[in-house]
Coordinates of C-alpha atoms and ligand atoms in Angstrom, one line a residue:
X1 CA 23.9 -9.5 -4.5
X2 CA 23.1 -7.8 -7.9
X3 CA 22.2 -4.4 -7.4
X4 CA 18.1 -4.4 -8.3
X5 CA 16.6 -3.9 -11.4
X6 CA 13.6 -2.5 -10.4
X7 CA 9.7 -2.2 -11.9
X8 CA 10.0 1.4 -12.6
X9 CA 12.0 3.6 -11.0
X10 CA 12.4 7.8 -11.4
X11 CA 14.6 8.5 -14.0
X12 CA 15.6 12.1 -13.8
X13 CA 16.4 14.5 -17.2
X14 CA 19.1 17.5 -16.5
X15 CA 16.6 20.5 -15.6
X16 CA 14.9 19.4 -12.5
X17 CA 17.5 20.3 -10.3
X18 CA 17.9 23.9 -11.4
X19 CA 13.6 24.1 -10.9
X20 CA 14.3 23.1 -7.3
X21 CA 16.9 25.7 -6.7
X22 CA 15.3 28.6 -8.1
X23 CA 12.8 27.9 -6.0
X24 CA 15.4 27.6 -3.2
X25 CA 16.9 30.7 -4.4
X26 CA 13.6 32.6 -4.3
X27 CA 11.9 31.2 -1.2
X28 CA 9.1 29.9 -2.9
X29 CA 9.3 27.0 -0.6
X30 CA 5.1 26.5 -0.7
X31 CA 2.2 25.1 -1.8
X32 CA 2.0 27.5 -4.7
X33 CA 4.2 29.5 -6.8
X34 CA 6.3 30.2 -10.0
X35 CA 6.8 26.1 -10.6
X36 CA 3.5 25.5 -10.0
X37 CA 2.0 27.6 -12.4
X38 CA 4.6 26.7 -15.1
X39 CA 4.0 23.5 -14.9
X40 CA 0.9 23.6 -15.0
X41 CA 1.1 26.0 -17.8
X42 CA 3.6 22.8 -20.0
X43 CA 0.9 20.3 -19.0
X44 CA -1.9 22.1 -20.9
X45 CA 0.4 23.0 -23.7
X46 CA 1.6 19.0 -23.9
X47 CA -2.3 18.0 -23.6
X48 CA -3.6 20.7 -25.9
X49 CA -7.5 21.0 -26.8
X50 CA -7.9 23.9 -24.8
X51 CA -7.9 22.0 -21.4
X52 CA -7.2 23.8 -18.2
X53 CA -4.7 22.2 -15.4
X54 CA -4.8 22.1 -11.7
X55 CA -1.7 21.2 -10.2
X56 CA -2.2 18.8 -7.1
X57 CA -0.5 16.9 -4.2
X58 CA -1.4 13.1 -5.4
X59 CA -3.6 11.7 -8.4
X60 CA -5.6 10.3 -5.6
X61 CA -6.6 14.0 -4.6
X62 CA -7.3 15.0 -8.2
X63 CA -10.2 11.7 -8.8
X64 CA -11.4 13.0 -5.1
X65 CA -12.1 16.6 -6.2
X66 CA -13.2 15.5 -9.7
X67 CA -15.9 13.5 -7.9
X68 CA -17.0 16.7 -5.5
X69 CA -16.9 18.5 -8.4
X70 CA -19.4 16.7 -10.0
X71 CA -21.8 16.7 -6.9
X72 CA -20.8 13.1 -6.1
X73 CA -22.6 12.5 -2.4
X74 CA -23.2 9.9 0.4
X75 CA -25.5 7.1 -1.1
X76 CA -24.8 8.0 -4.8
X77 CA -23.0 5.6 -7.3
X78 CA -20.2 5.7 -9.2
X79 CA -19.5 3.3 -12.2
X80 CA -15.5 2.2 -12.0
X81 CA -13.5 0.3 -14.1
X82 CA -12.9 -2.7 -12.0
X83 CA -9.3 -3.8 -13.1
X84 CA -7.3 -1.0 -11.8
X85 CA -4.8 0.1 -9.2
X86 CA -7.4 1.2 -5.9
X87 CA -6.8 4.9 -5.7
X88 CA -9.3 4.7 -9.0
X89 CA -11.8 3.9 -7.0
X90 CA -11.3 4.8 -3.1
X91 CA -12.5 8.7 -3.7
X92 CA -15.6 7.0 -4.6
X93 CA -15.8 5.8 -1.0
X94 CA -14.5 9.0 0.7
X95 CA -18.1 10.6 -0.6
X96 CA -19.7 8.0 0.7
X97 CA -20.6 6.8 -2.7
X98 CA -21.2 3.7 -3.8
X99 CA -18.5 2.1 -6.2
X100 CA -20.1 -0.5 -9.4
X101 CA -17.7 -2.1 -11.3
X102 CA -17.5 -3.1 -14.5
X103 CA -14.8 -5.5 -16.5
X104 CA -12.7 -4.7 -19.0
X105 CA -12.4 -6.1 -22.6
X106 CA -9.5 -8.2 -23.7
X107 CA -8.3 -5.9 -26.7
X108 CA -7.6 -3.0 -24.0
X109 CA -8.1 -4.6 -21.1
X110 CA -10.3 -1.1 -20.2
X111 CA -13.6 -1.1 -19.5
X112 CA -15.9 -2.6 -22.2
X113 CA -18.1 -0.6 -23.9
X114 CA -20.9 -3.1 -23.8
X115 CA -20.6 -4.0 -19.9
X116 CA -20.9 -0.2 -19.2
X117 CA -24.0 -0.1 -20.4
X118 CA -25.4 -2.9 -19.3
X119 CA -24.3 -1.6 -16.0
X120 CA -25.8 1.7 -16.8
X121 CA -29.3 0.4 -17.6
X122 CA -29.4 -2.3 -14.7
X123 CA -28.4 0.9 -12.5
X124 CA -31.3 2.8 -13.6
X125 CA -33.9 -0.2 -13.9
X126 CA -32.7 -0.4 -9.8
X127 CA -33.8 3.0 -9.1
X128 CA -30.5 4.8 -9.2
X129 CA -28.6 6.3 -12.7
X130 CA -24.6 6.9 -11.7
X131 CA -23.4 10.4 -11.3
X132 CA -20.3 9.4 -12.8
X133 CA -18.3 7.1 -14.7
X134 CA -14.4 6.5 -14.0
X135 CA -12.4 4.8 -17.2
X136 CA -9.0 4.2 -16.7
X137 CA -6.3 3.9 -19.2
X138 CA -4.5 1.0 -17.9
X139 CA -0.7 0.6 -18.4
X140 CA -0.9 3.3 -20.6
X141 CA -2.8 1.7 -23.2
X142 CA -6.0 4.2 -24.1
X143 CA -9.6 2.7 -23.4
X144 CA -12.2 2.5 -26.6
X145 CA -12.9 6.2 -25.7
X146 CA -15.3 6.7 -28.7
X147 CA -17.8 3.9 -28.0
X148 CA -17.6 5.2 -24.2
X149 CA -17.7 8.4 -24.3
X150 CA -20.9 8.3 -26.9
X151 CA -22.6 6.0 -24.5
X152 CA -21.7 8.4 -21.5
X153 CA -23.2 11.3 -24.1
X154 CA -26.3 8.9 -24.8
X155 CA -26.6 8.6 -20.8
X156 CA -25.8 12.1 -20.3
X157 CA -23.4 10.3 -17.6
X158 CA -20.2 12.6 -17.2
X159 CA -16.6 10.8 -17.4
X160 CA -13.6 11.0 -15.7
X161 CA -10.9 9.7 -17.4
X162 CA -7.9 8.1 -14.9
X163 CA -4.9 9.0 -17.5
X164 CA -2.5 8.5 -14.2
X165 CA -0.7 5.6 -16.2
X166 CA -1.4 7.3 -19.2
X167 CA 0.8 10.9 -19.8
X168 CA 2.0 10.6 -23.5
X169 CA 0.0 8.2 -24.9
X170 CA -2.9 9.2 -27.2
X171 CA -6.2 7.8 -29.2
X172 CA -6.8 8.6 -32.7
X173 CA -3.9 11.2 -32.4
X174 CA -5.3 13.3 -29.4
X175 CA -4.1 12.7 -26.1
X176 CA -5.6 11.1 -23.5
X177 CA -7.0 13.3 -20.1
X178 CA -8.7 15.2 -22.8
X179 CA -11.6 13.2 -23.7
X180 CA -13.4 13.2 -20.6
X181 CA -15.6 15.8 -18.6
X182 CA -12.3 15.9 -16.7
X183 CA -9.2 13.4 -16.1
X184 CA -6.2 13.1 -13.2
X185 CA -2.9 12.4 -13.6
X186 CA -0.6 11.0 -11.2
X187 CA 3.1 12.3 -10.9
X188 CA 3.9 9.5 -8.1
X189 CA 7.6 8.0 -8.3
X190 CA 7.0 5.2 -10.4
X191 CA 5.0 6.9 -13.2
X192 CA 6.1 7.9 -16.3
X193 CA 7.4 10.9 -15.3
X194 CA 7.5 11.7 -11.6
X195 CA 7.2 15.2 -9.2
X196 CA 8.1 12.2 -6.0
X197 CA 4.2 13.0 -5.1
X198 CA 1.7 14.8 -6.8
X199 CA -1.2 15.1 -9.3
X200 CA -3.2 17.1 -11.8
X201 CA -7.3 17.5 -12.3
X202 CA -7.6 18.0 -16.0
X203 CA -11.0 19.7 -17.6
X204 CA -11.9 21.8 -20.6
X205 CA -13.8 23.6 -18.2
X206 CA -12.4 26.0 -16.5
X207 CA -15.1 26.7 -14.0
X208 CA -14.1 23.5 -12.4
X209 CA -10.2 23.9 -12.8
X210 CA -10.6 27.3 -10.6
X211 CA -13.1 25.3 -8.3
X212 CA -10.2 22.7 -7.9
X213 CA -8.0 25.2 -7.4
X214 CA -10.2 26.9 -4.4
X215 CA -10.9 23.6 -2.8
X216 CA -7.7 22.7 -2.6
X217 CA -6.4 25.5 -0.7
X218 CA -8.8 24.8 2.1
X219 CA -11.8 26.8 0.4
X220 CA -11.1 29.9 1.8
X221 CA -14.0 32.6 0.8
X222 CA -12.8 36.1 -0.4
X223 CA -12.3 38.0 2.5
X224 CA -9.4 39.4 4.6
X225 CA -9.8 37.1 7.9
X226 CA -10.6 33.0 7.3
X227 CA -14.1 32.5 5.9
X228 CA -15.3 29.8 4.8
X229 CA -18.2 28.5 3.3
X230 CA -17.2 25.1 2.0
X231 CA -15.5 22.3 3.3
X232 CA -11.9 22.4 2.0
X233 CA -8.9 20.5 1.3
X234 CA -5.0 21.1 1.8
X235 CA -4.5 18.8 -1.7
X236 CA -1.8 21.7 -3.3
X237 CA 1.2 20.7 -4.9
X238 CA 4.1 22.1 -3.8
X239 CA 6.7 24.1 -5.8
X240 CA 9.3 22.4 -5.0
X241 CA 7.7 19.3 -6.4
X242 CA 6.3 21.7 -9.2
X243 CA 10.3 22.2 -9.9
X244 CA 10.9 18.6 -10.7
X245 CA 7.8 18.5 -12.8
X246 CA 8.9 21.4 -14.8
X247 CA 12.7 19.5 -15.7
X248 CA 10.4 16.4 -16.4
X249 CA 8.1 17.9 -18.9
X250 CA 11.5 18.3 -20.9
X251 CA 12.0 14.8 -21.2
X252 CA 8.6 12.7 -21.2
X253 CA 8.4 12.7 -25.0
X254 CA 12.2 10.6 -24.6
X255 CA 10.8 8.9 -21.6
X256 CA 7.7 7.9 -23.9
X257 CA 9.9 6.3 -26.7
X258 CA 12.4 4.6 -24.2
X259 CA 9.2 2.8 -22.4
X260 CA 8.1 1.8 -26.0
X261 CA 11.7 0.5 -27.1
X262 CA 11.2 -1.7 -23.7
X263 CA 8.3 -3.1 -25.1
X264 CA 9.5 -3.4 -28.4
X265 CA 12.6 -5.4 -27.0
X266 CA 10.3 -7.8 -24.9
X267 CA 8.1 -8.5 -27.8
X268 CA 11.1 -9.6 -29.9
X269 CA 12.6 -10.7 -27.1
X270 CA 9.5 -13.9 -26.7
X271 CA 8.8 -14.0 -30.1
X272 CA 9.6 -17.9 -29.9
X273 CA 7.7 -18.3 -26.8
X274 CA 4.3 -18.9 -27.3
X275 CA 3.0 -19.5 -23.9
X276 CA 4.0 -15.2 -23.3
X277 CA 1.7 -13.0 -25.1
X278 CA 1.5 -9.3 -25.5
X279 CA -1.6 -6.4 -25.6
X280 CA -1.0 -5.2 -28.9
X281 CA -2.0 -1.6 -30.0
X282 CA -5.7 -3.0 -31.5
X283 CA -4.9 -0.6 -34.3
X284 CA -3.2 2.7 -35.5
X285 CA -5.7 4.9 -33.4
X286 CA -4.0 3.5 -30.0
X287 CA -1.0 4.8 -28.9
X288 CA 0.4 3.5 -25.8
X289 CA 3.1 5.1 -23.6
X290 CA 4.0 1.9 -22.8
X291 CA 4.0 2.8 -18.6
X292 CA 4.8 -0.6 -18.0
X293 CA 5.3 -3.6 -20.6
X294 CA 3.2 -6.5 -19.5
X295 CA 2.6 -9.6 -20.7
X296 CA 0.3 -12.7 -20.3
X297 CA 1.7 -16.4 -19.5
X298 CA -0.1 -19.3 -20.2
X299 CA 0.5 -22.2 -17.3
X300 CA 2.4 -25.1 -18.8
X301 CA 4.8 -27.8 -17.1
X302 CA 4.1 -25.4 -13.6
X303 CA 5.5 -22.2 -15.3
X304 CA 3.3 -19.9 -14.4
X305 CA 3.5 -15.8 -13.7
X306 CA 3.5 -16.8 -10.3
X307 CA 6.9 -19.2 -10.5
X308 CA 8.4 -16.4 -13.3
X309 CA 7.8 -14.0 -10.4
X310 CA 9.1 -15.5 -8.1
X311 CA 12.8 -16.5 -10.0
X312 CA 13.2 -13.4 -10.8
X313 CA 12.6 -12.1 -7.3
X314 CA 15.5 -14.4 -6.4
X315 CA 17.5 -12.6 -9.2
X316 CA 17.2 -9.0 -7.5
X317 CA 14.5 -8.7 -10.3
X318 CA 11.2 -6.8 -9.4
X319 CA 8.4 -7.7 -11.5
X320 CA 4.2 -7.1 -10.1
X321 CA 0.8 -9.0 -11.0
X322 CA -1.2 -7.1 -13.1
X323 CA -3.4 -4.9 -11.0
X324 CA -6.2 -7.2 -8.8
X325 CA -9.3 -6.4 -9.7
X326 CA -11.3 -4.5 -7.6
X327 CA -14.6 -6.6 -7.7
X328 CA -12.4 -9.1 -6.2
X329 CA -10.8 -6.9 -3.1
X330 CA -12.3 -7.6 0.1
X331 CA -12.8 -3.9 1.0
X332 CA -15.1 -4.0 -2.2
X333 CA -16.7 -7.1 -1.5
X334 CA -20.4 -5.4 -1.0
X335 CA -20.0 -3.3 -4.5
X336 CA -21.9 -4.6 -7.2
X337 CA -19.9 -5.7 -10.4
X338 CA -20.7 -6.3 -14.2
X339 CA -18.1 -8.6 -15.8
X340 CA -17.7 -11.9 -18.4
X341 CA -14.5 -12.9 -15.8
X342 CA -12.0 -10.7 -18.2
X343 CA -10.3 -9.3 -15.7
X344 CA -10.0 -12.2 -13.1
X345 CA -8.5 -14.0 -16.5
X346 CA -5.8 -11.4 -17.1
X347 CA -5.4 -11.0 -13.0
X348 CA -4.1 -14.6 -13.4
X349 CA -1.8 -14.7 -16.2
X350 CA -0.6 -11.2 -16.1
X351 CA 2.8 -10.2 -15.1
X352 CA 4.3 -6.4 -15.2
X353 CA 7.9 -6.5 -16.4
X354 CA 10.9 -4.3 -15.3
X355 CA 9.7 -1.1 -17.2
X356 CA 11.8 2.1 -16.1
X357 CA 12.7 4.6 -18.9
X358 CA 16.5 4.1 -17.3
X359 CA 17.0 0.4 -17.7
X360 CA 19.9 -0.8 -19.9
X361 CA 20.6 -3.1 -22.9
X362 CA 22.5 -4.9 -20.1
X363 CA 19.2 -4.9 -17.9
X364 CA 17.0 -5.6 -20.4
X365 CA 18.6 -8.8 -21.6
X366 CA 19.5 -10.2 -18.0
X367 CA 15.3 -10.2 -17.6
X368 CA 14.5 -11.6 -20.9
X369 CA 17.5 -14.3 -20.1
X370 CA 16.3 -15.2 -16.6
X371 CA 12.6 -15.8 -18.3
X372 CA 13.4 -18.1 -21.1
X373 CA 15.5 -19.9 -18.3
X374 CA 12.3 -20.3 -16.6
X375 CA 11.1 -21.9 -19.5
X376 CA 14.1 -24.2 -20.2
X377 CA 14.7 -25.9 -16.8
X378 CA 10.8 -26.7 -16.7
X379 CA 11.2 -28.3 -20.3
X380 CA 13.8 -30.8 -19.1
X381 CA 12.7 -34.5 -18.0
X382 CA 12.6 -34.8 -14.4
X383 CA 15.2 -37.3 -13.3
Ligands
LIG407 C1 -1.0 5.9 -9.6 C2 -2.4 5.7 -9.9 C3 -3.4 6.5 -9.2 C4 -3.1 7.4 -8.0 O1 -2.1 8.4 -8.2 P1 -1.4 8.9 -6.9 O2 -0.7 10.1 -7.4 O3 -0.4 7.8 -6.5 O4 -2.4 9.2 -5.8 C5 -4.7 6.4 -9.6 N1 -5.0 5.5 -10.6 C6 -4.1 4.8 -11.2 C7 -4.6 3.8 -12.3 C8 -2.8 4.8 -10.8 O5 -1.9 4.0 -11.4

């Protein structure tokens, strides 16, 4: 068998090794020391804006503190975009919270300005006005921040921003996980740039950051013996993991251009083909980190994203559905949902390609060769 080419594997720079082994060397083997705080430290320096950066165990943990932060509780709600991976939305169910989803527009394929805030005035006109609006940045590609962040403003609705697929790329020059009244980052193995496990809350405000900080480490109150006042968390990142994060930060700007050269080479790659269509950059104010490189096929003569799939599969090729939506999850099936059937649209044509920052030339054209074959064999008369 070929070895596998896979969706997105780590791909590690030369650095992260010697994080690890300081930390070794020093006994820093915890939930908190020199790697934490430097890396947190190059995340706000690579963000900028002034924001403040709390180092955690998943992106998962970062949306759930952001949402305690903000006073989410039992019977609120919480407006989520609804095409996204579930850990954007399942925080909003460990408060008790009710999640309402919205659909995304087809430019972005975020959550569309215009179905927010019919959301947000159907909300209210029910009795209810959301504590909280989660926007995700899917694939790396930013959401129409403006137009949602001055409805949030207009709503005085606070935003969280899920940049998890999203390190690197910015919107109208500034980067993303700094537009919103906070934003998480993910660090999980298949991201952009990986710690194994582990997140980051992100916030201009650095109240909250410190409050993140204190509920993480099981919310202990100032005093000598255990005292607590507050339910707490263990949702620290380690600094070992803090190591790798440290060596990473040295190459994401690299590991930002090799994702884009991916795309690039898939888009010239099916120029010809016009039943596979790409999300461009709607204009020069998007800038994608290209996370994954995804693209949309139209069913013709039974080649669909579902047979490409599935030949590649037998190729030692992993390739992923775009991301279900949520409205359409039976764990969700009670939430409400705002939508024009966007996302159910790009849920059915949408395939994620082989994306890793390590793939090679070689790589790269064995996928793009074992697509257009896909295309070929179906084009030939049946005999
Ligand atoms: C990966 C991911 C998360 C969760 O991050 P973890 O670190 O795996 O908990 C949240 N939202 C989106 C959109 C993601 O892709």
């Amino acid at each position: 068998m070929n070895s596998k080419i896979w969706l997105s594997s780590p791909h590690m720079g030369n650095n992260e090794f010697n994080f690890v082994k300081e930390a070794f060397d020093t006994n820093w083997i915890a939930p908190l020391g020199p790697n934490v705080d430097g890396f947190e430290k190059d995340l706000e320096t690579f963000l900028g804006n002034e924001v403040h950066v709390a180092a955690l165990s998943s992106g998962t943990a970062a949306l759930h503190l952001a949402l305690i932060i903000l006073g989410v509780k039992a019977g609120d709600e919480v407006i989520c975009q609804s095409m996204t991976f579930s850990a954007s939305a399942n925080p909003i169910a460990y408060q008790g919270a009710l999640p309402v989803f919205v659909d995304s527009e087809d430019r972005t394929w975020n959550m569309s300005p215009e179905l927010l805030e019919v959301a947000i005035q159907d909300r209210i006109s029910n009795g209810k006005k959301p504590k909280a609006i989660i926007v995700v940045h899917l694939y790396g590609m930013p959401a129409e921040m403006d137009r949602i962040m001055e409805i949030a403003k207009r709503y005085e609705i606070p935003v969280v921003e899920d940049a998890a697929e999203a390190l690197g790329s910015t919107y109208k020059g500034q980067a993303l996980g700094t537009f919103g009244d906070m934003a998480i980052l993910s660090f999980n193995g298949n991201k952009i740039i990986t710690t194994s496990g582990g997140g980051a809350l992100v916030s201009a405000n650095e109240a909250w950051i410190k409050k993140a900080r204190f509920l993480a480490t099981q919310a202990r109150d100032n005093a000598p013996h255990y005292q607590h006042s507050e339910i707490g968390y263990n949702y620290r990142m380690s600094n070992i993991c803090a190591g790798i994060g440290r060596g990473q930060m040295e190459v994401l700007k690299d590991r930002v251009e090799k994702r884009r050269a991916n795309f690039d080479f898939y888009k010239k790659a099916f120029a010809a083909n016009t039943d596979i269509s790409f999300a461009d950059e709607p204009s020069e104010a998007y800038y994608s980190n290209r996370w994954l490189s995804t693209v949309l096929v139209e069913e013709t003569n039974g080649v669909s994203r579902e047979s490409i799939r599935l030949a590649l599969e037998k190729e030692n090729i992993e390739c992923r559905p775009l991301w279900k939506p949520m409205h359409l999850q039976p764990v969700f099936a009670n939430a409400p949902y705002y939508g024009d059937g966007t996302s159910e649209k790009l849920f059915e044509k949408g395939l994620c390609l082989p994306s890793g920052s390590n793939l090679t030339e070689d790589e790269l054209h064995k996928v793009a060769t074992h697509i257009q074959e896909c295309f070929k064999v179906s084009a030939d008369p049946v005999v």
